[in-house]
Amino acid sequence: MNYIRRIVSLEESLKEKSLFLFGPRQTGKSSYIKHQLKDSVSLVYSLLDQALLLRVLADPSIIRKEIEARNLSNCVIAIDEIQKCPSLLDEIHWLIEERGIRFLLTGSSARSLKAKGTNLLGFVYPEIKDTNVSLEQIFMKGLLPPHFLSQNPEEDIASYVQTYLKEEIAAEGLTRNLPGFSRFLETASCCNTQILNYTNIASDAQLPRQTVTQRYQILIDTQQQEGFEVPVYKKTVKRKAIETNKFYFFDIAPVRFLRKITHINEQSSEFGEFFEHYICMELYAWIAYKHPLYELAYWRTATGVEVDFIVNERLAIEVKSTSLVQKKHLKGLQALREENQMRHYILVCTEDRPQLIDGIQVLPWKYFLEKLWKDEFEEN
């Protein structure tokens, strides 16, 4: 399998300090260590190795003993899937203090470790732009590395969804009713990118409202981190914003699979939704990688005027899957502009060339993502 170089760079930081590298399963944490940090890391322990895991759980000092036997110091050691044995953190702390070792600790989420660190996500535009991938291919395969690079993505995506139910939900004992949770996932996939209405979702899934609320929290909080919420931007004065968040799955492909969609093109009814989802994923990753203090939100008034994404008071972004932008597509951005709070008002679309309409930047999606990842919107 080919390896696509990731934009996350940890080499320089590891020369000075230990780091956490988090990210849902199959985002490529182990591959990142193997390919991009091979010259920086002296020793790698993978707790996916069941024999090693059992030994470490029985005696967390075993790694310290091996490091001392090798007489290692002032080097970098990686421990993959550290959340499987949190008690190792005491040993690691001792080795940092006494032997000057820097550790790269990877895991599926910070939840079980109560720690902060870099979060590795699915592929982002700068990593895949040279592959000339189309939107349709992104929607079909998603952006998790094993699926994006797979010759049989449908089989791999099916396995991914089933593994999530089997290993994450069952193993953590978060629900005893896996068939019911599977049914909930299918309902939630149909509400992807939409405003969360727990009452309606509960009715569709034939579950109590409280159960639906809890299961959405499972999607957000489990080590798999299957989704995230986008809150409402509430700082407007002239028009009162609604109060309810939106929910986005972590990747597009599981949504498509759960909804049994086998083909996507620009004429598909789902194309616009998936296009919005994809731009959301890029914004989410751009913030996580480059501007972790920024916040992603959306704006919608009680009368239904909406802008898809707000980034602090910098970017207002509307996403339209159209190759011919018309004035009606600009209404949300024009309404928000009356508040005079944002630096940039942008409509992302599938047109071929950028243009300026009524002071709003109309940008083809590739052109927009180039500017975003180069931080060109930050320059003024």
Coordinates of N, CA and C in Angstrom, one line a residue, residues 183-267:
R183 N -29.3 0.2 14.7 CA -30.5 0.9 14.2 C -30.4 2.4 14.4
F184 N -30.0 2.8 15.6 CA -29.8 4.2 15.9 C -28.7 4.9 14.9
L185 N -27.6 4.1 14.6 CA -26.6 4.6 13.7 C -27.2 4.9 12.3
E186 N -28.0 4.0 11.9 CA -28.7 4.2 10.6 C -29.5 5.5 10.6
T187 N -30.3 5.7 11.6 CA -31.1 6.9 11.7 C -30.3 8.1 11.8
A188 N -29.2 8.1 12.7 CA -28.3 9.2 12.8 C -27.6 9.6 11.5
S189 N -27.3 8.6 10.7 CA -26.6 8.9 9.4 C -27.6 9.7 8.5
C190 N -28.9 9.5 8.6 CA -29.8 10.2 7.8 C -30.0 11.7 8.3
C191 N -29.5 11.9 9.5 CA -29.6 13.3 10.1 C -28.3 14.0 10.1
N192 N -27.3 13.4 9.4 CA -26.0 14.0 9.3 C -26.1 15.4 8.7
T193 N -25.3 16.3 9.2 CA -25.2 17.7 8.8 C -26.5 18.5 9.2
Q194 N -27.4 17.9 9.8 CA -28.7 18.6 10.2 C -28.7 19.1 11.6
I195 N -29.6 20.0 11.9 CA -29.8 20.5 13.3 C -30.3 19.3 14.1
L196 N -29.8 19.1 15.3 CA -30.2 18.0 16.1 C -31.5 18.2 16.7
N197 N -32.5 17.3 16.4 CA -33.8 17.3 17.0 C -34.0 15.9 17.6
Y198 N -33.6 15.8 18.9 CA -33.6 14.5 19.6 C -35.0 13.9 19.6
T199 N -36.0 14.7 19.7 CA -37.4 14.1 19.7 C -37.7 13.4 18.4
N200 N -37.4 14.1 17.3 CA -37.8 13.5 16.0 C -36.9 12.3 15.7
I201 N -35.6 12.4 16.1 CA -34.7 11.2 15.9 C -35.1 10.0 16.7
A202 N -35.6 10.3 18.0 CA -36.0 9.2 18.8 C -37.3 8.6 18.2
S203 N -38.1 9.3 17.6 CA -39.3 8.8 17.0 C -38.9 7.9 15.8
D204 N -38.0 8.4 15.0 CA -37.6 7.6 13.8 C -36.9 6.3 14.2
A205 N -36.1 6.4 15.3 CA -35.3 5.2 15.7 C -36.1 4.3 16.7
Q206 N -37.3 4.8 17.1 CA -38.1 4.0 18.0 C -37.4 3.8 19.3
L207 N -36.9 4.9 19.8 CA -36.1 4.9 21.1 C -36.6 6.0 22.0
P208 N -36.4 5.9 23.3 CA -36.7 7.1 24.2 C -35.7 8.2 23.8
R209 N -36.2 9.5 24.0 CA -35.4 10.6 23.7 C -34.1 10.6 24.5
Q210 N -34.1 10.3 25.8 CA -32.9 10.3 26.6 C -31.9 9.3 26.1
T211 N -32.4 8.1 25.6 CA -31.5 7.1 25.0 C -30.8 7.7 23.8
V212 N -31.5 8.4 22.9 CA -30.9 9.0 21.7 C -29.8 10.0 22.1
T213 N -30.1 10.8 23.1 CA -29.2 11.8 23.6 C -27.9 11.1 24.1
Q214 N -28.0 10.1 24.8 CA -26.9 9.3 25.4 C -26.1 8.7 24.2
R215 N -26.8 8.2 23.2 CA -26.1 7.5 22.1 C -25.3 8.5 21.2
Y216 N -25.8 9.7 21.1 CA -25.1 10.7 20.4 C -23.8 11.0 21.1
Q217 N -23.9 11.0 22.5 CA -22.7 11.3 23.3 C -21.7 10.2 23.1
I218 N -22.2 9.0 22.9 CA -21.3 7.8 22.7 C -20.5 8.1 21.4
L219 N -21.2 8.5 20.4 CA -20.5 8.8 19.1 C -19.4 9.8 19.2
I220 N -19.6 10.8 20.1 CA -18.6 11.9 20.3 C -17.5 11.5 21.3
D221 N -17.9 10.7 22.3 CA -16.9 10.5 23.4 C -16.1 9.2 23.3
T222 N -16.6 8.2 22.6 CA -15.8 6.9 22.6 C -14.5 7.1 21.9
Q223 N -13.6 6.2 22.1 CA -12.2 6.2 21.6 C -12.3 6.3 20.1
Q224 N -13.3 5.8 19.5 CA -13.5 5.9 18.0 C -13.8 7.3 17.5
Q225 N -14.4 8.1 18.4 CA -14.8 9.5 18.1 C -15.4 9.5 16.7
E226 N -16.6 9.0 16.7 CA -17.3 8.8 15.4 C -18.0 10.1 14.9
G227 N -18.0 11.1 15.7 CA -18.7 12.4 15.2 C -18.4 13.5 16.1
F228 N -18.8 14.7 15.7 CA -18.6 15.9 16.5 C -19.8 16.9 16.2
E229 N -20.0 17.7 17.2 CA -21.1 18.7 17.1 C -20.5 20.1 16.6
V230 N -21.3 20.8 15.9 CA -20.9 22.2 15.5 C -22.0 23.1 16.2
P231 N -21.5 23.9 17.1 CA -22.5 24.8 17.8 C -23.0 26.0 17.0
V232 N -24.0 26.6 17.6 CA -24.6 27.8 16.9 C -23.7 29.1 17.3
Y233 N -23.5 29.9 16.3 CA -22.9 31.2 16.5 C -24.0 32.2 17.0
K234 N -23.8 32.7 18.2 CA -24.9 33.5 18.9 C -24.6 35.0 19.1
K235 N -23.5 35.5 18.4 CA -23.1 36.8 18.7 C -23.8 37.9 17.8
T236 N -24.7 37.5 17.0 CA -25.4 38.5 16.2 C -26.4 39.3 17.0
V237 N -26.7 40.5 16.6 CA -27.6 41.4 17.3 C -28.9 41.6 16.6
K238 N -28.8 41.9 15.3 CA -30.0 42.2 14.5 C -31.0 41.0 14.4
R239 N -30.4 39.8 14.3 CA -31.3 38.6 14.1 C -30.9 37.6 15.2
K240 N -31.9 37.2 15.9 CA -31.7 36.2 17.0 C -31.4 34.8 16.4
A241 N -30.3 34.2 16.9 CA -30.0 32.8 16.5 C -30.7 31.8 17.2
I242 N -30.9 30.6 16.6 CA -31.5 29.5 17.3 C -30.5 28.9 18.3
E243 N -30.9 27.9 19.0 CA -30.0 27.4 20.1 C -29.4 26.0 19.9
T244 N -29.8 25.3 18.8 CA -29.5 23.9 18.7 C -28.3 23.6 17.8
N245 N -27.4 22.7 18.2 CA -26.2 22.3 17.5 C -26.5 21.4 16.3
K246 N -25.6 21.3 15.4 CA -25.6 20.4 14.3 C -24.6 19.2 14.6
F247 N -24.8 18.1 14.0 CA -23.9 16.9 14.2 C -23.4 16.5 12.8
Y248 N -22.1 16.2 12.8 CA -21.4 15.7 11.6 C -20.6 14.4 12.0
F249 N -20.8 13.4 11.2 CA -20.0 12.2 11.4 C -18.5 12.5 11.1
F250 N -17.6 11.8 11.7 CA -16.2 12.0 11.5 C -15.7 11.8 10.1
D251 N -16.4 10.9 9.3 CA -16.0 10.7 8.0 C -17.2 10.5 7.1
I252 N -17.1 10.8 5.8 CA -18.3 10.7 5.0 C -18.6 9.2 4.6
A253 N -17.6 8.4 4.4 CA -17.9 7.0 3.9 C -18.8 6.2 4.8
P254 N -18.7 6.2 6.2 CA -19.6 5.5 7.0 C -21.1 5.9 6.8
V255 N -21.2 7.3 6.6 CA -22.6 7.8 6.4 C -23.2 7.2 5.1
R256 N -22.4 7.3 4.1 CA -22.9 6.7 2.8 C -23.2 5.2 2.9
F257 N -22.3 4.5 3.6 CA -22.5 3.0 3.8 C -23.8 2.8 4.6
L258 N -24.0 3.5 5.7 CA -25.1 3.2 6.6 C -26.4 3.6 5.9
R259 N -26.4 4.5 4.9 CA -27.6 4.9 4.2 C -27.8 4.0 2.9
K260 N -26.8 3.1 2.7 CA -26.9 2.2 1.5 C -26.9 2.9 0.2
I261 N -26.1 4.0 0.1 CA -25.9 4.7 -1.1 C -24.8 4.1 -1.9
T262 N -25.0 3.7 -3.1 CA -24.0 3.0 -3.8 C -23.4 3.8 -5.0
H263 N -23.9 5.0 -5.2 CA -23.4 5.8 -6.3 C -23.6 7.3 -6.0
I264 N -22.6 8.1 -6.3 CA -22.7 9.6 -6.0 C -22.3 10.3 -7.3
N265 N -23.1 11.2 -7.7 CA -22.6 12.2 -8.7 C -23.3 13.5 -8.5
E266 N -23.0 14.5 -9.3 CA -23.6 15.9 -9.0 C -25.1 15.9 -9.1
Q267 N -25.7 15.0 -9.8 CA -27.2 14.9 -9.9 C -27.8 14.2 -8.7

